[in-house]
Short mmCIF file of C-alpha atoms in Angstrom, two decimals:
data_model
loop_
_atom_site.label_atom_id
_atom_site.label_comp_id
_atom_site.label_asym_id
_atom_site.label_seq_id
_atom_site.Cartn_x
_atom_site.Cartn_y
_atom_site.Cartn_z
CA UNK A 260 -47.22 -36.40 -143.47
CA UNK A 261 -45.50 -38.34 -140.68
CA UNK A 262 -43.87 -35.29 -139.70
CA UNK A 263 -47.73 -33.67 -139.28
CA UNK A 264 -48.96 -36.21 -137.55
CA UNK A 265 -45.78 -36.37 -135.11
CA UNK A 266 -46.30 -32.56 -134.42
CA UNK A 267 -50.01 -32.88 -133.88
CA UNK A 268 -50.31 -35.83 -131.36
CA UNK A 269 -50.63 -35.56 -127.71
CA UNK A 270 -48.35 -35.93 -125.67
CA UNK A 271 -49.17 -35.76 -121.90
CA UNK A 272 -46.83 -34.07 -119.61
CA UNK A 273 -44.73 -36.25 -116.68
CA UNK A 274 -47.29 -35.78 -113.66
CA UNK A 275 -45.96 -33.22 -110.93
CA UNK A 276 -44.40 -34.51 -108.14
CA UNK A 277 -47.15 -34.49 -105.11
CA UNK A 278 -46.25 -31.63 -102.75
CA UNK A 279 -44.10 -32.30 -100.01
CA UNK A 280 -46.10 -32.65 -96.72
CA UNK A 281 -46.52 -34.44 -93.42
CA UNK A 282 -49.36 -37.02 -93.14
CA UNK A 283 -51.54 -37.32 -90.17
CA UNK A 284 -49.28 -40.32 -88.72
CA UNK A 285 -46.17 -37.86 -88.59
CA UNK A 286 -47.91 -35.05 -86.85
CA UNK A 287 -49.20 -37.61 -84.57
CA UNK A 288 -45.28 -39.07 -83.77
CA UNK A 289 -43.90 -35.66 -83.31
CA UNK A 290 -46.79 -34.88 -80.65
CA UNK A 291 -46.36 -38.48 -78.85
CA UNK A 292 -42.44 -37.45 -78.88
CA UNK A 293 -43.04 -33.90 -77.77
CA UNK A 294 -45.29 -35.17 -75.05
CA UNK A 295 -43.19 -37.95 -73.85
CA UNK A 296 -40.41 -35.36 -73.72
CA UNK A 297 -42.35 -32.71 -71.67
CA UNK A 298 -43.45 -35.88 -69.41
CA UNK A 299 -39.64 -36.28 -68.35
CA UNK A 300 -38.74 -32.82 -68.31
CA UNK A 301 -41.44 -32.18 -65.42
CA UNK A 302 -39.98 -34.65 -63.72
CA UNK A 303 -36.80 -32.79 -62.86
CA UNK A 304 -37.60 -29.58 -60.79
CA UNK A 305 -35.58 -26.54 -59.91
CA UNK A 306 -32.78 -26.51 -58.10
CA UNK A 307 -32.76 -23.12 -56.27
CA UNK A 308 -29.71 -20.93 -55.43
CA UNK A 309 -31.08 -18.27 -53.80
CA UNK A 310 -27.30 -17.38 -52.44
CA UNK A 311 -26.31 -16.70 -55.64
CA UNK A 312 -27.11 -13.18 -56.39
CA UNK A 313 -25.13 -12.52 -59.58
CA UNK A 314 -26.63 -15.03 -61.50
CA UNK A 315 -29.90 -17.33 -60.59
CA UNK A 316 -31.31 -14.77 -57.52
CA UNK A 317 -30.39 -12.19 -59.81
CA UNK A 318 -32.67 -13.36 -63.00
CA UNK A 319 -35.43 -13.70 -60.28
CA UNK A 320 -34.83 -10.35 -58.64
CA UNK A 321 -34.82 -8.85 -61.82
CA UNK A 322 -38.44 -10.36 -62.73
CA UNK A 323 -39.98 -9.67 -59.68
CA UNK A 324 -39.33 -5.51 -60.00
CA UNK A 325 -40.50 -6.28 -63.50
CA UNK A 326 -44.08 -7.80 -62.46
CA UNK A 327 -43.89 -4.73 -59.61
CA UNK A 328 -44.14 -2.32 -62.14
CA UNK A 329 -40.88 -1.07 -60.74
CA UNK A 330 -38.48 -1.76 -64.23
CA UNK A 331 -35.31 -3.21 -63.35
CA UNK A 332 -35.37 -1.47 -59.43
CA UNK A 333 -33.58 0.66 -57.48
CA UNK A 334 -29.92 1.15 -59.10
CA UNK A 335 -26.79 -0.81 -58.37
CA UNK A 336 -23.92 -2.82 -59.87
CA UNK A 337 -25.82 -5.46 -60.93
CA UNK A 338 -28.85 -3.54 -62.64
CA UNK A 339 -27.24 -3.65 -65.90
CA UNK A 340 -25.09 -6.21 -65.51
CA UNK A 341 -26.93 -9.13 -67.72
CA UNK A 342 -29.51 -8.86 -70.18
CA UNK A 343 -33.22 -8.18 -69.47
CA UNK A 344 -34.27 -10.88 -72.24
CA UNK A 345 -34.55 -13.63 -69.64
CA UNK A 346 -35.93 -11.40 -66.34
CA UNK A 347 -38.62 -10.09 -69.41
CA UNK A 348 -39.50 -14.11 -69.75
CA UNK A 349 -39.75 -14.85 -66.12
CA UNK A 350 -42.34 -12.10 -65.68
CA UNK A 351 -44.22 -13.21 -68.53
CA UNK A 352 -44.15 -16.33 -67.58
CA UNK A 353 -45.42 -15.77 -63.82
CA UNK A 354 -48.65 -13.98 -65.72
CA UNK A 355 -49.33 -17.49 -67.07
CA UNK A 356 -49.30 -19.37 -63.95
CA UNK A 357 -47.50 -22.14 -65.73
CA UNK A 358 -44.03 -24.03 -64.14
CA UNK A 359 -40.82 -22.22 -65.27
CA UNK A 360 -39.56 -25.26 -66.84
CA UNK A 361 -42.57 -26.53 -68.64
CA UNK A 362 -42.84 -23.38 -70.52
CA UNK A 363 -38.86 -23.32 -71.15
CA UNK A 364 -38.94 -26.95 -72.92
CA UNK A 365 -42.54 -26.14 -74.16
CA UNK A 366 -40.35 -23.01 -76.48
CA UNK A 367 -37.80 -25.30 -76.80
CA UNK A 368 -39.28 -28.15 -78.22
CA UNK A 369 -41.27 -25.40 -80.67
CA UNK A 370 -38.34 -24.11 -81.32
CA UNK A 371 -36.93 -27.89 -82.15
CA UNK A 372 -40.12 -28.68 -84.26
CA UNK A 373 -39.33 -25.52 -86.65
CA UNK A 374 -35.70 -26.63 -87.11
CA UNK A 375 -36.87 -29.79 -87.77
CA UNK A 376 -39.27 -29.04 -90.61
CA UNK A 377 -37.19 -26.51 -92.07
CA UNK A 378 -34.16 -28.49 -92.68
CA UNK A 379 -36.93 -31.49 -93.82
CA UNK A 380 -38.30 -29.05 -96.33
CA UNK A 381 -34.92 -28.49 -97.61
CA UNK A 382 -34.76 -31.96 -98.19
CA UNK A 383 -37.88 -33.00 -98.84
CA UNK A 384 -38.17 -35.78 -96.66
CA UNK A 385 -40.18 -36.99 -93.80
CA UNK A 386 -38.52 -39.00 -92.21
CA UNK A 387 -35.66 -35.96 -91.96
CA UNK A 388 -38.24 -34.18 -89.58
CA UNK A 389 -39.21 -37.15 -87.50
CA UNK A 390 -35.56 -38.26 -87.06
CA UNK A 391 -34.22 -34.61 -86.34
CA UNK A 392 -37.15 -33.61 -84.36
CA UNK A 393 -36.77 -36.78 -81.78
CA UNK A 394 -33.44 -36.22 -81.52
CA UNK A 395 -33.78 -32.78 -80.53
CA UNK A 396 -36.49 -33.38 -78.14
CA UNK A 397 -34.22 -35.74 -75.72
CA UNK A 398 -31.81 -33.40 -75.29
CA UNK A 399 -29.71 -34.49 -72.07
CA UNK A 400 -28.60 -30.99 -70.60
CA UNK A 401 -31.92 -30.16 -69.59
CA UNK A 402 -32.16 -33.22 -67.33
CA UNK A 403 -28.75 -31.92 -65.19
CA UNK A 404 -29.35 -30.01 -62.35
CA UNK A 405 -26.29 -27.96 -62.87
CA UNK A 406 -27.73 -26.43 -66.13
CA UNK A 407 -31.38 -27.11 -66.67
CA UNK A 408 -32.57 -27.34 -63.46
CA UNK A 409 -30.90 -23.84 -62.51
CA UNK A 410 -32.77 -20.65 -63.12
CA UNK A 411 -30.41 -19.26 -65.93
CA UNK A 412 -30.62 -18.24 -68.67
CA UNK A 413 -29.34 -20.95 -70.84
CA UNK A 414 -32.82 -22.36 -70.33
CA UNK A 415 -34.01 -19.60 -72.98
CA UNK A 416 -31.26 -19.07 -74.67
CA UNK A 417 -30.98 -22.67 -76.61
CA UNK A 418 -34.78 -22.11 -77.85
CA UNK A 419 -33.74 -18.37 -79.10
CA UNK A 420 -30.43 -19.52 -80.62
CA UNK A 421 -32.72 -22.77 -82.58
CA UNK A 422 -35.21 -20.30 -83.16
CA UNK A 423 -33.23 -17.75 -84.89
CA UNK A 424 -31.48 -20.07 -87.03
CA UNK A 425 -34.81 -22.28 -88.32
CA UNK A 426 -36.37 -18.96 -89.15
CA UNK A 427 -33.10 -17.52 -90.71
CA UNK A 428 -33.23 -21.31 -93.00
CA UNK A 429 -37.25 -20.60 -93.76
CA UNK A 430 -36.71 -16.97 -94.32
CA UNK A 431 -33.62 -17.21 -96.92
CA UNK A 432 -32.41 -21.01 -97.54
CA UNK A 433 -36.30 -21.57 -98.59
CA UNK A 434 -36.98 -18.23 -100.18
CA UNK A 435 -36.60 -19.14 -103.46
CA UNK A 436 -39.69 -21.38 -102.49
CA UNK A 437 -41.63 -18.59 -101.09
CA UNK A 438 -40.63 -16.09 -103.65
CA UNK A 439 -44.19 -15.90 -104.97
CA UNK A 440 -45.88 -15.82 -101.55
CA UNK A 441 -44.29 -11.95 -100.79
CA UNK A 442 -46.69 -11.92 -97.76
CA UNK A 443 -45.14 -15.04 -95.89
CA UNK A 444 -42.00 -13.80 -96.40
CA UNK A 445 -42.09 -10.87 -95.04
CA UNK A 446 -43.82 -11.58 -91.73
CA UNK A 447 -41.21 -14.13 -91.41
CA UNK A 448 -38.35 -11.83 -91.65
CA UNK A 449 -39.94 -9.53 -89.36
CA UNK A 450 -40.72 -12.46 -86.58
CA UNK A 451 -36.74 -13.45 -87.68
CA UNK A 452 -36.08 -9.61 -86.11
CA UNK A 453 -38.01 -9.81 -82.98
CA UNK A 454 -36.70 -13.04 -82.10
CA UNK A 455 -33.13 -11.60 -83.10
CA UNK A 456 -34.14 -8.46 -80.55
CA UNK A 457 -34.88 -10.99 -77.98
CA UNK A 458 -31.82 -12.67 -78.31
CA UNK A 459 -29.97 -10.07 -78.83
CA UNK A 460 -31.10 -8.86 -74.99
CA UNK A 461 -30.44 -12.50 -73.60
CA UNK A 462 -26.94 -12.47 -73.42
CA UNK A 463 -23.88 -10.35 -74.35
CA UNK A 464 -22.20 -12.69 -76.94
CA UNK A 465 -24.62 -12.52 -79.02
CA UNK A 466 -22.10 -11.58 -82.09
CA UNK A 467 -21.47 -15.34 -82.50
CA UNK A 468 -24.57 -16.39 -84.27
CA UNK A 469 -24.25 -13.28 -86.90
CA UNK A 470 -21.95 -14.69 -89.49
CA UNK A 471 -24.48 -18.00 -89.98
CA UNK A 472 -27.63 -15.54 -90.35
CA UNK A 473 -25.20 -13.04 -92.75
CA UNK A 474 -24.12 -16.31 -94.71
CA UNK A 475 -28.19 -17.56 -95.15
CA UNK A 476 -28.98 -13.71 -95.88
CA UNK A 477 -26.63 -13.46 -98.62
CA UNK A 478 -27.72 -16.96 -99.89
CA UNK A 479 -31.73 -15.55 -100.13
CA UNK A 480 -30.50 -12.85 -101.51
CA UNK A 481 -29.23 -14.45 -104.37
CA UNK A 482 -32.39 -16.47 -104.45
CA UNK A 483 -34.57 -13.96 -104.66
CA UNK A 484 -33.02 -12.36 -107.83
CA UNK A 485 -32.71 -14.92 -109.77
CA UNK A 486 -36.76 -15.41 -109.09
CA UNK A 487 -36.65 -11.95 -110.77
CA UNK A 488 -37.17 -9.78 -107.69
CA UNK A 489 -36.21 -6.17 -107.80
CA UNK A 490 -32.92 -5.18 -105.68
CA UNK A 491 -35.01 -2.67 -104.06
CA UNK A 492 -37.12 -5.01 -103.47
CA UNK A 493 -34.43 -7.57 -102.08
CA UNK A 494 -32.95 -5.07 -100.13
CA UNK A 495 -36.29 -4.02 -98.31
CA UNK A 496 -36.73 -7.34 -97.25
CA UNK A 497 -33.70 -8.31 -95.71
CA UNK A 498 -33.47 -4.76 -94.24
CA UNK A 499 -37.08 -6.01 -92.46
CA UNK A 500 -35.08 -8.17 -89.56
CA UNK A 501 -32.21 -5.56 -88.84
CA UNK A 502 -35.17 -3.09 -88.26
CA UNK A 503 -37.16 -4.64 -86.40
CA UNK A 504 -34.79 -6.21 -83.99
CA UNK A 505 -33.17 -2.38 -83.51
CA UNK A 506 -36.57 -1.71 -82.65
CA UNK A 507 -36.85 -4.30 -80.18
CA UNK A 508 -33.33 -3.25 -78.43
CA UNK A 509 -34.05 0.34 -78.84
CA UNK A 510 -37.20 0.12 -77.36
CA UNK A 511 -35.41 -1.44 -74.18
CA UNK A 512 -32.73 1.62 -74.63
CA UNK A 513 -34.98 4.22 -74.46
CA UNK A 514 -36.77 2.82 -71.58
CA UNK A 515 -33.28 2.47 -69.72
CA UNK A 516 -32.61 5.81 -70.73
CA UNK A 517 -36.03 7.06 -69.41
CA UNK A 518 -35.39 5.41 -65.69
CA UNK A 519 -31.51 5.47 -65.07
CA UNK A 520 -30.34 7.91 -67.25
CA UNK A 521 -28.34 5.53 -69.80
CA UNK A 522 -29.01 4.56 -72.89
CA UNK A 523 -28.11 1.26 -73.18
CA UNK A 524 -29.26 -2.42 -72.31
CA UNK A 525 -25.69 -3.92 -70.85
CA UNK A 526 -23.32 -2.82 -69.13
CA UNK A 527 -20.80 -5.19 -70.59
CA UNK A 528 -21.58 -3.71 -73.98
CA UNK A 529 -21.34 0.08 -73.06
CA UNK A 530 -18.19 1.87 -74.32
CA UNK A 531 -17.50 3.61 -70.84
CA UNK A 532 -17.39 0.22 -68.84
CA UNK A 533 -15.08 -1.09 -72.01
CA UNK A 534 -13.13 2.12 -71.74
CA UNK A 535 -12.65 1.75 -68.04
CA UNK A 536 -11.77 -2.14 -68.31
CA UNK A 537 -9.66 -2.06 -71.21
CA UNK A 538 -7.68 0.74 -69.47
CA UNK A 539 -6.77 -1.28 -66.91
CA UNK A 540 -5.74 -4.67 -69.19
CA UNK A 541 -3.58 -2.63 -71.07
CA UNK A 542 -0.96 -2.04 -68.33
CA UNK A 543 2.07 -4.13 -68.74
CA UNK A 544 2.87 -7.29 -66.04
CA UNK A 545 6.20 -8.03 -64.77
CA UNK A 546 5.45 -11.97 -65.54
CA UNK A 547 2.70 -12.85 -68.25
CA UNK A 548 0.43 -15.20 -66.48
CA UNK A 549 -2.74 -17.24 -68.28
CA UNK A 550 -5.77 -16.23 -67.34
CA UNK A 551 -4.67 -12.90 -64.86
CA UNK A 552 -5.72 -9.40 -66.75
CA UNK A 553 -5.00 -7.30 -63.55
CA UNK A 554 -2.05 -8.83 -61.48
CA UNK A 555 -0.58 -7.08 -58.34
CA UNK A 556 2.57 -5.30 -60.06
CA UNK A 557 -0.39 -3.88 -62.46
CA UNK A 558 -2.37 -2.64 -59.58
CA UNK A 559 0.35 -0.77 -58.19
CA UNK A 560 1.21 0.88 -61.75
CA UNK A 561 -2.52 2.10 -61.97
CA UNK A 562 -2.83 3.09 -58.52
CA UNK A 563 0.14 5.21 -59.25
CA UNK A 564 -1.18 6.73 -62.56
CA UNK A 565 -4.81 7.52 -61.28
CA UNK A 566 -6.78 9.27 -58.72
CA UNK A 567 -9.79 6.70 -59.87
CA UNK A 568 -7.91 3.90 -59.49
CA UNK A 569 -6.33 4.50 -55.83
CA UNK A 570 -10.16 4.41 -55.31
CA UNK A 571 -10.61 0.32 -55.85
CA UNK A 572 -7.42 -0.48 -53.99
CA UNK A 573 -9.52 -0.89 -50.74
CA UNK A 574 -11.74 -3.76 -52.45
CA UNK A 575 -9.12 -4.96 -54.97
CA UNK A 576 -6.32 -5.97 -52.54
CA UNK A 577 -8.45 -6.70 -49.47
CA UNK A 578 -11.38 -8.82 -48.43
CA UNK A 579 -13.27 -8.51 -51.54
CA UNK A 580 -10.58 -8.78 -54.03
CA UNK A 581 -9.61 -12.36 -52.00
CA UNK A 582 -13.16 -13.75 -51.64
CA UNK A 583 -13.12 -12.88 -55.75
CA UNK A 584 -9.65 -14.49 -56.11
CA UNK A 585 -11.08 -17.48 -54.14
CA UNK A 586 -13.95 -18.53 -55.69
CA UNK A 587 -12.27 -18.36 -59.05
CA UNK A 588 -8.96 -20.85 -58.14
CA UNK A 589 -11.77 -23.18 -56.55
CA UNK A 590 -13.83 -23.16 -59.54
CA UNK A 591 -10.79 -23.97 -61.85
CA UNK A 592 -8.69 -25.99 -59.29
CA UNK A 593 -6.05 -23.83 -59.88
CA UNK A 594 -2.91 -23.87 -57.17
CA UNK A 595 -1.15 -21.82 -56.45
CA UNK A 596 -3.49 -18.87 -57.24
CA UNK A 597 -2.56 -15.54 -56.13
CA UNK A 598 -4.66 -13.42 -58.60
CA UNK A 599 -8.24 -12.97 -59.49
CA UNK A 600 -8.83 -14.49 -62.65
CA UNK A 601 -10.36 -13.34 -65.46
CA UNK A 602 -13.97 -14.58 -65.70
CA UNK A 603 -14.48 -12.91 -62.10
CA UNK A 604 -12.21 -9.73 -62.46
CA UNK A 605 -15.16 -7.96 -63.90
CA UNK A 606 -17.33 -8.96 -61.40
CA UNK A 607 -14.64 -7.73 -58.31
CA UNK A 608 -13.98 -4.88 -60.57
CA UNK A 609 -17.65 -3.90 -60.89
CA UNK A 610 -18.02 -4.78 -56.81
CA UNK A 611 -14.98 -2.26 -56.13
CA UNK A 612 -16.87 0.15 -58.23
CA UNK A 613 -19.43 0.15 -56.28
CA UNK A 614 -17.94 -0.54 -52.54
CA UNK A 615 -15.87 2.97 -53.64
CA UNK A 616 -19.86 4.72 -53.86
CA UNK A 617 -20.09 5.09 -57.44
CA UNK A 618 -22.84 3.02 -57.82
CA UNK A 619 -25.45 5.11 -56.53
CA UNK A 620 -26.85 6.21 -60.22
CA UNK A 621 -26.01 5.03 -63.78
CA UNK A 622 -24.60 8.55 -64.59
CA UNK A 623 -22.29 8.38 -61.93
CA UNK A 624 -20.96 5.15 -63.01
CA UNK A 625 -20.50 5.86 -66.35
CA UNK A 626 -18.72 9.11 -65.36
CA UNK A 627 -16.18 7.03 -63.18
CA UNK A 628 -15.46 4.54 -66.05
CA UNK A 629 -14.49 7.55 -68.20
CA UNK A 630 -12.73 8.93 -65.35
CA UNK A 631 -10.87 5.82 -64.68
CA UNK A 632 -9.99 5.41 -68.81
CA UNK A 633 -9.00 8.94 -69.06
CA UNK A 634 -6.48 8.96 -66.09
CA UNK A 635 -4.71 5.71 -66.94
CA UNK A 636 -4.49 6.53 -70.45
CA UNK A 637 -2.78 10.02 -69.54
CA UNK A 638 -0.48 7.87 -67.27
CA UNK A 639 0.37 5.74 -70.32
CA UNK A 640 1.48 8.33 -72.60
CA UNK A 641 3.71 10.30 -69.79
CA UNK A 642 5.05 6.35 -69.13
CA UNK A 643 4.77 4.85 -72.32
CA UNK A 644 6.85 1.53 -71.01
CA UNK A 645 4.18 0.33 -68.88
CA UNK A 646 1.67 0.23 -71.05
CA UNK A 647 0.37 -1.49 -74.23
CA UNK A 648 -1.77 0.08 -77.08
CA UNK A 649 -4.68 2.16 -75.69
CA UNK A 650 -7.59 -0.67 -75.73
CA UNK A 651 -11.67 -0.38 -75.33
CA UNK A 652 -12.49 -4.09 -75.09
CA UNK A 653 -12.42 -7.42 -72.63
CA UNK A 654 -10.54 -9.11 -74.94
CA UNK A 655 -7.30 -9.60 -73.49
CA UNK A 656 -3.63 -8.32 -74.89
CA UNK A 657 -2.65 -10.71 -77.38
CA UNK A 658 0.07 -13.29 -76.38
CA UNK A 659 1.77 -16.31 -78.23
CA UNK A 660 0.41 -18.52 -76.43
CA UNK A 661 -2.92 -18.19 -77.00
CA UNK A 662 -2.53 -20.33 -80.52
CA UNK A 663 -1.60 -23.48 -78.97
CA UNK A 664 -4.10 -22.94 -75.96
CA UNK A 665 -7.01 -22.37 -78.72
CA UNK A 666 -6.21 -25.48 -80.63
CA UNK A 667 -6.32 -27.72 -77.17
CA UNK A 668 -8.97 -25.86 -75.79
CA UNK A 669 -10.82 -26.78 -79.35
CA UNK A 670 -9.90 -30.23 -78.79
CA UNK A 671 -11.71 -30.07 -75.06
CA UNK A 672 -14.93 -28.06 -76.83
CA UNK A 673 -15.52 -30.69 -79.56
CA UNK A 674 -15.30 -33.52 -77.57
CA UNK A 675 -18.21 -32.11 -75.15
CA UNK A 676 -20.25 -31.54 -77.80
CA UNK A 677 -19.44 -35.09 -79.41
CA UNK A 678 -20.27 -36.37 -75.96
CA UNK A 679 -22.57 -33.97 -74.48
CA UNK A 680 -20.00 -33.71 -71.23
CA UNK A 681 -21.40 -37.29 -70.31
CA UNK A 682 -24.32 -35.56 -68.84
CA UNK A 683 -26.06 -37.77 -65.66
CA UNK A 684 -29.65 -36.66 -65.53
CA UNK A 685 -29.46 -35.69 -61.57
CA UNK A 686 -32.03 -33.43 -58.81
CA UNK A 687 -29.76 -31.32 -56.53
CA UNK A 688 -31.44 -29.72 -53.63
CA UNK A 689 -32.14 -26.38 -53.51
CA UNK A 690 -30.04 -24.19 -51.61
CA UNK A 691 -29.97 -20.17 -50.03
CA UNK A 692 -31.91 -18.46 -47.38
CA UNK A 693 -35.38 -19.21 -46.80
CA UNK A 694 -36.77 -15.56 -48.17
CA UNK A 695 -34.86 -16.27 -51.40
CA UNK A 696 -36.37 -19.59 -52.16
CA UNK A 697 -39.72 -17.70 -51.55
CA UNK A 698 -39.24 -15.72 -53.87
CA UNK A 699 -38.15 -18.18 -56.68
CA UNK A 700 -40.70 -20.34 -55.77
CA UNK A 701 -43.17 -17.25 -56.10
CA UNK A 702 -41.43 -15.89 -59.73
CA UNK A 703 -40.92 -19.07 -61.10
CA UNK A 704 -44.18 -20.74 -60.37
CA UNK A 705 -42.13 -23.69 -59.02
CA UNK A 706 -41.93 -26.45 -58.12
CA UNK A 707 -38.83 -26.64 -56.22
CA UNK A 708 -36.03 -28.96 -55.26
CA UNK A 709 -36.48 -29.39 -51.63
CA UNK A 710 -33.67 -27.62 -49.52
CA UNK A 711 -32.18 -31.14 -47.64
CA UNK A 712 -30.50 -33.57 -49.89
CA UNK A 713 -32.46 -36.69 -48.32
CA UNK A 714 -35.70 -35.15 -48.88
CA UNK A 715 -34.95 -34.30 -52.58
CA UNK A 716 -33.22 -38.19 -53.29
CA UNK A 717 -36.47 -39.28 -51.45
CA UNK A 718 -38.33 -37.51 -54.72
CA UNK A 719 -36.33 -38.64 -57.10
CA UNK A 720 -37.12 -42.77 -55.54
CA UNK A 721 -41.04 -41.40 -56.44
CA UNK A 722 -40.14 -41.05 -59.78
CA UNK A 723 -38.28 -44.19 -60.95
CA UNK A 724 -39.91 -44.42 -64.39
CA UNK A 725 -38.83 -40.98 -65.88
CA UNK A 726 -35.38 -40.75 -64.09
CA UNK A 727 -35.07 -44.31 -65.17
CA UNK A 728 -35.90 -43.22 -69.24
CA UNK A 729 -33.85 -40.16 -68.57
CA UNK A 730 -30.60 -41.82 -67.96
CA UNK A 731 -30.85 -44.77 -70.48
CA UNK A 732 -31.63 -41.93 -73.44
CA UNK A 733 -28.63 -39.51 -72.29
#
């Protein structure tokens, strides 16, 4: 009888725990912080370098033939030589009428906000967001003239990389979650695809962030089944990104392919330019030296294997190989410096390219590169001592030391992260011919640093308050 009456009581369930959301008074904190954020930001305008025409004049050049209707322009060394992702933004952006750098931090701080409430979901906490969200928001580099205040890329490139990896956490850390609501997942994991595209077109290292997305892929995976998904199922939707980012890059391809005759979206990526480079790097030096893929004693072994490379001698070993040479041993503070080093060989490699008329279409180009692999590979195997393994890459030829330089340059890498480089929130003035800052001015919807150094500290006096909050919070 007890037993009977046992079984046939009541017994209510433990309540459900409420679900986990933000309350007005958080949305309301992470729009004061985004706004306060945005307040400083516009306080720091851009610092123009209109005589720098392989990096900021050449993001604006870029964007102008884009809003011409004319693609990427008439061809030439530089055409292809960084991504369209940020040019593509620029244009946009001069549609909207809005200041460059308001809509850069404006993606960036959305960007921050979906981070933030991903990894707060994961944990279910509030405060999580808040914290991770505010700390995000007051992020130092974009107050330094030297990085945010340029016209680079990097400007984009933080949002896409925060981007990318927030939707990669809501797509397969949370999927379990989301395993019942099929339709949010997979217009995430497409979104997670375009953005990847975009990225993808940004810059040429993109490889780096693909073992973190591969690692939160295989995680959702593994999610998903054991909510009793299909495989097919599971495979479909983490096949929806890869598509749809090839579909983004492809698109940009084809286009390429349609105007210059290429298909490709980088230079620095195609297999010809890689041929051509790695051809050279793989010829043996008399005396290893850090940082040097193409040293004189090279030179003279390549000019004596190929036709294609007697052609760059002119450039290489005279005015423009020096200038190139130059601007690298100031930029390090390297002395004494006889060679060009390797973060601008490319560049006086790509200049000797052209200044040798090779230049004129992407075809031709691409035929020299071959040319140029073909000729100094042929030289290798009839002289097999002065060369190392044939090579199709900008990586450089292994060497010994390379293990201890890795370990103290890892040392140097974490402590700028730990400290941010000690970043002083600063307005430089903006420099380059008159036609150029025009231009910027016109692409980027300003406004700009003035061009004299007492007229642009005379700005920053006008703006105590923010420049004041920006230093004390970096």
């Amino acid at each position: 009888m007890v037993r009977r009456t046992l079984k046939s009581r009541h017994i209510p369930k433990a309540p459900l725990a409420a679900p986990w959301v933000l309350t007005r008074s958080d949305w309301a904190c992470l729009l004061l912080v985004g706004l306060l954020s945005l307040w400083i930001r516009m306080r720091f305008p851009i610092s123009a370098l209109g005589h720098l025409v392989h990096d900021d004049q050449l993001f604006v050049q870029l964007a102008a033939e884009i809003g011409a209707g004319h693609w990427l322009g008439s061809y030439n060394n530089l055409t292809h030589a960084k991504g369209i992702g940020y040019p593509l933004f620029l244009a946009f952006n001069h549609l909207t009428g809005l200041p460059l750098k308001f809509s850069e931090h404006l993606l960036y701080l959305v960007a921050a906000g979906l981070f933030a409430g991903s990894a707060g979901q994961l944990v279910r906490s509030r405060l999580a967001v808040l914290t991770t969200f505010s700390l995000l928001a007051f992020l130092p580099s974009a107050w330094d003239a030297g990085i945010g205040g340029r016209v680079l890329r990097e400007g984009l490139y933080v949002s896409q990389s925060l981007l990318l990896v927030a939707l990669g956490m809501r797509c397969w850390l949370l999927a379990p979650e989301q395993a019942r609501s099929q339709r949010r997942l997979w217009w995430q994991a497409a979104v997670l695809g375009l953005v990847g595209g975009w990225f993808w077109l940004t810059r040429e290292e993109g490889v780096w962030l693909l073992p973190t997305l591969g690692v939160l892929m295989l995680y959702g995976a593994w999610g998903l089944h054991r909510a009793r998904w299909p495989w097919r199922r599971i495979a479909a939707v983490m096949a929806t990104p890869l598509l749809t980012a090839t579909l983004v890059v492809g698109t940009v391809n084809t286009v390429n392919y349609a105007v210059y005759g290429v298909f490709r979206n980088n230079d620095f990526r195609s297999p010809d330019f890689l041929a051509g480079y790695g051809a050279l790097t793989r010829i043996r030096h008399d005396h290893w030296q850090q940082f040097v893929p193409f040293p004189q004693d090279a030179r003279e072994r390549a000019y004596a294997m190929s036709a294609a490379a007697r052609e760059l001698r002119p450039y290489l070993d005279g005015a423009g190989g020096d200038m190139w040479r130059q601007l690298g041993c100031q930029a390090v503070g390297a002395s004494p410096c006889p060679e060009i080093l390797s973060a601008w060989f490319m560049w006086a490699l790509r200049d000797a390219v052209a200044a040798a008329g090779h230049y004129g279409t992407a075809p031709s180009a691409r035929d020299f590169y071959r040319r140029l692999a073909a000729e100094i590979d042929e030289g290798c195997r009839q002289r097999p001592g002065d060369c190392l393994p044939a090579r199709a890459t900008m990586l450089p030829p292994w060497n010994d030391s390379y293990v201890q330089g890795a370990a103290q340059a890892s040392q140097r890498v974490f402590h700028t992260l730990a400290t941010l480089g000690n970043i002083a929130p600063c307005v430089a003035p903006s420099q380059g011919p008159s036609s150029e800052l025009a231009l910027a001015k016109s692409v980027t919807n300003g406004p700009l640093a003035p061009s004299e150094a007492n007229t642009a500290r005379d700005a920053a006096l006008r703006n105590r308050a923010r420049m004041a909050l920006a230093r004390h919070l970096a």
